[in-house]
Structure formats: C-alpha cells, structure tokens
Amino acid sequence: MDVLKPELIWVDGRCYRFFESEAWINKNNMDSYVEEDYQADYTDEECSDFNIEIVPHGEAKLKHSFHVAKPFFPFIIGSKNAVRKRIEIETKTSIQVPKPEQDGDIVIIGSDRRGILSARHRIDLIIEVSRKKLSYTHFLSIPLNTDEIIKNFNSFKSDVIQKFGGDITGINEIIFQKPIKLHLTIGMLTLLDEEERNQAVQTFMDCKQHIIDPFIEKHGLFTLEIKGVQSMNDNPSAVKILYGIVFTENDILQELFNQIVDYFAEKDLMPNRTKDVKLHVTFMNIAYRKKDNNVTIDKNIYKKFDATQILNEYKDTLFGKTVLKEIHLSQLKTATEVNYYQATAKITLGEEQP
C-alpha cells in the first residue's frame, strides 16, 4: 500500500486513514484464533462525543458493554492477544471478549469515560475493516425469473452453446446462470449473527418507509426491460462475466437504487457507494465452474471466454419485461435448481407491509 494514499475507512460518519500491515495480508500464517493486525491514524479526541452507554462498575470504575458478532472476536484479540493488549495499554482499560464457545457481549472497563470511548471506537474501526475481509452472506435482489425471461434466456443459452460452445472456447452449460436464479443485485451485505440479521431487516423496512415508498408514490411502479448483452471487462475476447442489460423507462430508477444503497451504508450494513449501482442481470460467469461438483479444479477453471461474436449477435435481443413489484433481502447459497434464493425479508412495492 502507498503510505501517502492509505485506504479511507468510514465509521459512524468519521473518516480514518487505514494503513494495512503485513498481518492483514499474510493470513495463512495466523493461528486459528488470531487477528490480522492493524494500524490506524486516529486520536482520542475524535471519539470523545461518541454516544454510548457507560455505567458505574464497582467503587471507582466504569463499564461499557456492547454486542459484536463472534466472527469478529479473533480480529479484536489479535495474534497472541497483541491487538487487545495494545488497545488496553493505550486506552488504560481492560477488554473482556467471550471465548469462542461462549455467547455474550464485549465488556470494556476503565477509570474514565475518555479511555472507554477510545477503546470502543478502536474496536469499531477493527470491525469496519475486518468486515471487508469476510464473505458476503446476503444481498438485496430483484427476482427476474418470470416465465418470459426464463424462456428467452434458455433460448439464448441453447443458441450460444450450439454456435460457440466447446472445450476450446471455454463455453459450456456450467458457466450459465440457473434460470430460476436470474436477478438484479442492488447491494451486498455481510450479516454474521441473528442480531445483525434483525438489524438488516429493520433497516430494510425503514428504507421502504422513508426512501422506497415516497419514491414509488411520486414516480409510480417501474417496468424493467432486459435487452442486449454486455461484458464486465473491456476486452470482449477474454470475458469473465457476461450480463443482460437492464433498462427502465428513464434514469430515475438508478436514483432509487443509489439511495437504497446509501441508506444501508449509513447504517454500516453495506460498503459506501463509490459509483452508481450497476443495473444488470448476470447470464454467464466463469466463477460458476467452481460451484460445480463435477468440475476438476485446475488452471482451466479460471479460463476466460471469447464473447466477441456473442456481444455482436445478441446486442439487440429482447429477453423480456417485468414490473418491479418486489425487493428481497436474499440469503446467498440457498437457491436450488427449482427455487429462488431464500428471503430473510421481502417488501412489496406499492402496498402496505403487514
């Protein structure tokens, strides 16, 4: 990492410079219950007004307890307890972290409010950074698996395999999306326990009330049209992902999706958005090879495919239209050959939620 241009991390509306250390990068050298070390350009004054509950503890101490999902415990403790010890020394506090087999809150005990605030905010920063290292578990999705779209997608798949398929091109049925799973992704989430899932569901409902419903009331329901195909990269002869392009009657829907992601990002449930949400539905992805149990793991599993002729031949193909009526908070890795992703929650547009 260029030390003159460190990564910027936002926590509770504040921006911090994060200097990535070798411990973050060299994860394979860690023990099973350790944390990739971190350094932050950070001062106690920046968190002195942080609004948290601190209660008396014993005769002369103060205590603050708060929930943290278990997968973050190793990051907070650190390799050989180094991260926790450093925070304790620098903030003059003691930090109690439940053991892996135990449930419970993290507890910070100290002699003054300032030290506890500092320790809490440093832990928040660790969580914010380490969340990016963990796999996504959920995503906001719009199902696009209507009969019309599935029929046209299957026709497209058959044509492409017949005309361009083979071992040489790397195009076969494995790299095509399952028809029942066709969808548009609004944003990705990492939800690691029941409390985080409940928070996401509540945020989803609040977003409907404050962002989505007023938007639909003003502009009405939107018709999504899938027409033409495009690749994720600029070189059409070496493609990893090919997708159907999603159009709307105007560009206003882009504004809605951007606002939804921004709303979730404000609640620290999604990464901060750096560009517009991409309106697309994935048709082909070489990553699907790794999900097929019958595929041998070798260098060919990452082989890109030449989509030059596909892009040209299907640039104006209409795959179908559908009215945007539902948005799902979907669970990754729950779809089957015949069922869409399981929904942790879903909202219906233009209707009151029960």
XYZ file of C-alpha atoms in Angstrom:
354
model
C 0.000 0.000 0.000
C 1.176 3.528 -0.795
C 1.623 5.163 2.620
C 0.849 8.518 1.021
C -2.519 7.222 -0.177
C -3.882 4.941 2.570
C -7.328 3.369 2.456
C -10.071 5.566 3.916
C -12.443 3.884 6.372
C -15.722 5.496 7.455
C -17.048 4.695 10.936
C -20.097 6.496 12.342
C -19.695 9.395 9.953
C -15.976 9.871 10.645
C -13.188 9.163 8.171
C -9.990 7.376 9.242
C -6.816 6.565 7.360
C -6.067 2.830 7.491
C -2.506 1.633 6.951
C -2.625 -2.040 6.013
C 0.046 -4.179 7.635
C 1.598 -7.452 6.594
C -0.515 -9.237 9.178
C -3.667 -8.437 7.200
C -2.120 -9.740 4.009
C -0.406 -12.880 5.254
C -3.493 -14.552 6.704
C -2.217 -18.076 6.128
C 0.478 -17.641 8.775
C -2.071 -16.970 11.511
C -3.158 -19.343 14.241
C -6.789 -20.440 14.330
C -7.870 -17.801 16.834
C -5.929 -14.721 15.899
C -6.439 -11.380 14.251
C -4.744 -9.663 11.373
C -3.033 -6.679 12.957
C -3.921 -3.123 12.043
C -2.740 0.432 12.449
C -4.943 3.482 12.348
C -4.205 7.189 12.191
C -6.535 8.063 14.998
C -6.848 10.341 18.034
C -8.931 10.002 21.181
C -10.442 13.446 20.684
C -12.227 12.229 17.548
C -14.453 9.909 19.572
C -14.933 11.958 22.755
C -18.544 12.745 21.866
C -19.462 9.177 20.887
C -22.887 8.496 22.381
C -22.658 5.153 24.171
C -23.942 3.888 27.493
C -21.316 3.828 30.246
C -22.364 2.720 33.725
C -20.637 2.641 37.127
C -18.710 -0.534 37.908
C -17.562 -1.208 41.437
C -16.343 1.639 43.596
C -14.228 3.626 41.154
C -14.595 2.056 37.716
C -16.835 2.483 34.681
C -18.119 -0.189 32.306
C -19.456 -0.343 28.765
C -20.951 -3.490 27.192
C -21.894 -3.954 23.539
C -22.735 -6.716 21.104
C -20.254 -7.911 18.490
C -20.770 -10.907 16.207
C -18.482 -13.838 17.069
C -16.545 -13.890 13.772
C -15.017 -10.536 14.750
C -13.578 -11.779 18.057
C -10.307 -13.052 16.525
C -9.701 -9.674 14.879
C -10.242 -7.831 18.172
C -7.997 -10.196 20.143
C -5.223 -10.400 17.577
C -2.283 -12.721 17.149
C -1.081 -13.815 20.593
C -3.540 -11.333 22.119
C -1.473 -8.458 20.695
C -4.283 -6.229 19.439
C -6.348 -6.378 22.618
C -3.277 -5.751 24.794
C -2.248 -2.755 22.729
C -5.697 -1.175 22.955
C -5.821 -1.847 26.703
C -2.411 -0.250 27.267
C -3.057 2.778 25.071
C -6.542 3.463 26.481
C -5.870 2.324 30.072
C -8.803 -0.080 30.010
C -9.425 -3.807 30.276
C -11.341 -5.528 27.475
C -13.245 -8.752 28.072
C -14.009 -10.828 24.971
C -16.120 -14.014 25.237
C -14.357 -17.246 24.365
C -15.264 -18.844 21.012
C -17.665 -21.320 22.600
C -19.373 -18.652 24.714
C -22.102 -16.122 23.983
C -22.080 -12.636 25.403
C -21.093 -9.023 24.907
C -17.691 -7.425 24.782
C -17.082 -5.505 28.005
C -14.749 -2.522 28.388
C -13.812 -1.480 31.931
C -11.862 1.661 32.741
C -11.378 4.502 35.175
C -12.619 7.291 32.925
C -15.108 7.776 30.120
C -12.491 9.018 27.670
C -10.492 5.799 27.764
C -13.594 3.646 27.321
C -14.752 5.774 24.383
C -11.346 5.448 22.775
C -11.280 1.655 23.202
C -14.810 1.302 21.836
C -14.078 3.377 18.782
C -10.892 1.453 18.030
C -12.837 -1.796 18.208
C -15.465 -0.309 15.874
C -12.695 0.518 13.428
C -11.349 -3.045 13.580
C -14.846 -4.387 12.877
C -15.334 -1.989 9.973
C -12.051 -3.026 8.371
C -12.308 -6.755 9.087
C -15.879 -6.976 7.762
C -14.427 -6.313 4.321
C -12.270 -9.425 4.715
C -15.268 -11.690 5.344
C -17.541 -13.219 2.737
C -20.915 -11.727 1.903
C -23.900 -13.638 3.270
C -26.900 -11.703 1.913
C -27.856 -9.345 -0.878
C -30.732 -7.089 -1.863
C -32.184 -8.601 -5.012
C -34.946 -8.169 -7.548
C -36.079 -11.549 -8.935
C -36.118 -11.549 -12.739
C -37.240 -15.140 -13.229
C -40.565 -14.596 -14.973
C -41.740 -17.192 -17.492
C -40.994 -14.869 -20.406
C -37.467 -14.016 -19.268
C -36.615 -17.647 -18.450
C -37.892 -18.820 -21.838
C -35.810 -16.268 -23.734
C -32.760 -16.862 -21.546
C -32.923 -20.619 -22.165
C -33.184 -19.964 -25.897
C -30.147 -17.681 -25.692
C -28.197 -20.308 -23.746
C -29.003 -23.072 -26.234
C -28.037 -20.891 -29.191
C -24.746 -19.793 -27.636
C -23.723 -23.336 -26.673
C -24.628 -24.663 -30.116
C -22.830 -21.909 -32.034
C -19.865 -21.097 -29.814
C -19.586 -23.853 -27.208
C -16.729 -26.290 -26.702
C -13.589 -27.006 -24.705
C -11.535 -24.657 -26.852
C -13.797 -21.654 -26.285
C -14.484 -22.492 -22.631
C -18.214 -22.015 -23.198
C -20.482 -24.730 -21.830
C -23.622 -25.053 -19.748
C -21.740 -24.798 -16.443
C -20.924 -21.097 -16.812
C -24.555 -20.084 -17.409
C -26.731 -18.831 -14.578
C -29.504 -21.143 -13.391
C -32.728 -19.715 -14.894
C -34.599 -19.696 -11.570
C -31.814 -17.547 -10.050
C -31.937 -14.702 -12.589
C -31.942 -11.447 -10.650
C -30.729 -7.883 -10.353
C -28.486 -7.163 -7.364
C -28.853 -3.820 -5.600
C -26.219 -4.355 -2.903
C -24.300 -6.924 -0.858
C -24.296 -7.464 2.923
C -22.285 -9.442 5.478
C -24.638 -10.453 8.302
C -22.920 -12.722 10.802
C -25.473 -13.460 13.507
C -29.146 -13.131 14.385
C -28.769 -9.628 15.790
C -27.155 -8.350 12.594
C -29.841 -10.048 10.506
C -32.561 -8.438 12.608
C -30.867 -5.070 12.219
C -30.770 -5.531 8.446
C -34.454 -6.487 8.318
C -35.413 -3.429 10.374
C -33.266 -1.214 8.156
C -34.950 -2.771 5.108
C -38.401 -1.905 6.469
C -37.294 1.598 7.457
C -35.828 2.091 3.992
C -39.165 1.116 2.469
C -40.960 3.669 4.607
C -38.542 6.570 4.215
C -36.984 6.013 0.775
C -38.807 3.490 -1.409
C -42.486 4.222 -0.723
C -42.167 8.014 -1.210
C -40.205 7.379 -4.405
C -42.835 4.986 -5.812
C -45.645 7.311 -4.750
C -44.013 10.117 -6.720
C -42.936 8.193 -9.831
C -45.141 5.084 -9.883
C -44.058 1.477 -10.449
C -41.258 0.813 -12.916
C -41.062 -1.578 -15.848
C -37.711 -3.333 -16.203
C -36.637 -4.363 -19.687
C -33.749 -6.766 -20.282
C -32.331 -6.102 -23.716
C -28.915 -6.849 -25.166
C -25.795 -8.235 -23.513
C -22.532 -6.742 -22.305
C -19.348 -7.902 -20.574
C -17.909 -6.686 -17.290
C -14.492 -6.000 -18.796
C -13.283 -4.019 -21.793
C -11.715 -6.943 -23.658
C -14.520 -8.937 -25.355
C -12.123 -11.760 -26.249
C -11.322 -12.541 -22.594
C -14.530 -12.308 -20.577
C -15.287 -13.494 -17.039
C -18.871 -12.237 -16.752
C -21.478 -11.559 -19.419
C -24.764 -9.969 -18.408
C -28.108 -8.825 -19.717
C -28.554 -5.062 -19.726
C -31.467 -3.760 -17.641
C -33.274 -0.702 -18.959
C -36.049 1.388 -17.446
C -38.331 3.999 -18.942
C -35.978 6.697 -17.668
C -32.935 7.005 -15.422
C -34.931 7.691 -12.263
C -34.745 4.072 -11.077
C -30.963 4.445 -10.921
C -31.506 7.206 -8.379
C -33.732 4.948 -6.252
C -31.219 2.096 -6.152
C -28.421 4.515 -5.288
C -30.495 5.906 -2.421
C -31.218 2.398 -1.106
C -27.516 1.507 -1.011
C -26.679 4.843 0.626
C -29.333 4.216 3.288
C -27.873 0.809 4.162
C -24.342 2.224 4.095
C -25.333 4.871 6.647
C -26.313 2.002 8.957
C -22.931 0.303 8.335
C -24.658 -2.620 6.621
C -23.194 -2.053 3.146
C -19.945 -0.578 1.858
C -20.083 3.093 0.963
C -21.045 3.521 -2.665
C -18.364 4.964 -4.966
C -20.379 4.741 -8.198
C -23.882 4.055 -9.473
C -25.485 0.680 -8.794
C -24.984 -1.354 -11.963
C -28.314 -2.358 -13.493
C -27.644 -5.822 -14.874
C -28.596 -9.492 -14.652
C -25.745 -11.991 -14.854
C -26.113 -14.567 -17.638
C -22.646 -16.161 -17.751
C -19.883 -16.252 -15.150
C -16.735 -18.394 -15.133
C -16.936 -18.449 -11.311
C -19.841 -20.899 -11.640
C -17.297 -23.569 -12.628
C -16.023 -23.641 -9.051
C -19.547 -24.332 -7.775
C -19.953 -27.441 -9.932
C -19.006 -30.595 -8.036
C -18.182 -32.413 -11.265
C -15.527 -29.917 -12.337
C -11.884 -30.716 -11.620
C -10.013 -27.837 -10.012
C -7.223 -26.918 -12.425
C -5.987 -23.903 -14.333
C -8.839 -24.219 -16.855
C -11.383 -23.412 -14.167
C -10.347 -19.759 -14.457
C -10.262 -19.752 -18.258
C -11.959 -16.687 -19.737
C -14.121 -16.994 -22.831
C -14.283 -15.085 -26.094
C -17.598 -13.208 -26.194
C -16.904 -11.097 -29.286
C -19.451 -12.834 -31.508
C -21.971 -13.213 -28.683
C -21.891 -9.486 -27.947
C -22.403 -8.680 -31.602
C -25.128 -11.218 -32.349
C -27.268 -10.604 -29.245
C -26.719 -6.870 -28.767
C -30.385 -6.109 -29.533
C -32.032 -9.280 -28.198
C -35.064 -8.621 -26.006
C -35.148 -11.077 -23.109
C -38.323 -9.750 -21.558
C -40.047 -7.115 -19.472
C -41.430 -7.159 -15.945
C -42.868 -4.665 -13.483
C -40.743 -4.064 -10.388
C -43.036 -5.237 -7.593
C -40.755 -6.891 -5.021
C -37.337 -6.453 -3.465
C -35.838 -9.306 -1.427
C -33.216 -9.478 1.286
C -31.860 -12.758 -0.060
C -29.553 -15.340 1.500
C -26.602 -16.386 -0.610
C -26.124 -20.088 -1.407
C -29.758 -21.009 -0.706
C -31.104 -21.251 -4.255
C -31.708 -24.643 -5.874
C -32.466 -25.843 -9.389
C -36.162 -25.121 -8.839
C -36.278 -22.475 -6.094
C -35.120 -18.863 -5.892
C -32.892 -17.668 -3.046
C -34.493 -17.849 0.393
C -35.649 -14.450 1.605
C -34.752 -13.222 5.071
C -37.266 -10.472 4.311
C -39.088 -9.085 1.299
C -41.099 -5.982 0.534
C -43.879 -5.448 -1.977
C -43.808 -2.121 -3.756
C -46.927 -0.021 -3.876
C -48.533 -1.898 -0.963
C -48.524 -1.514 2.800
C -46.442 -4.103 4.658
C -48.420 -6.334 7.068
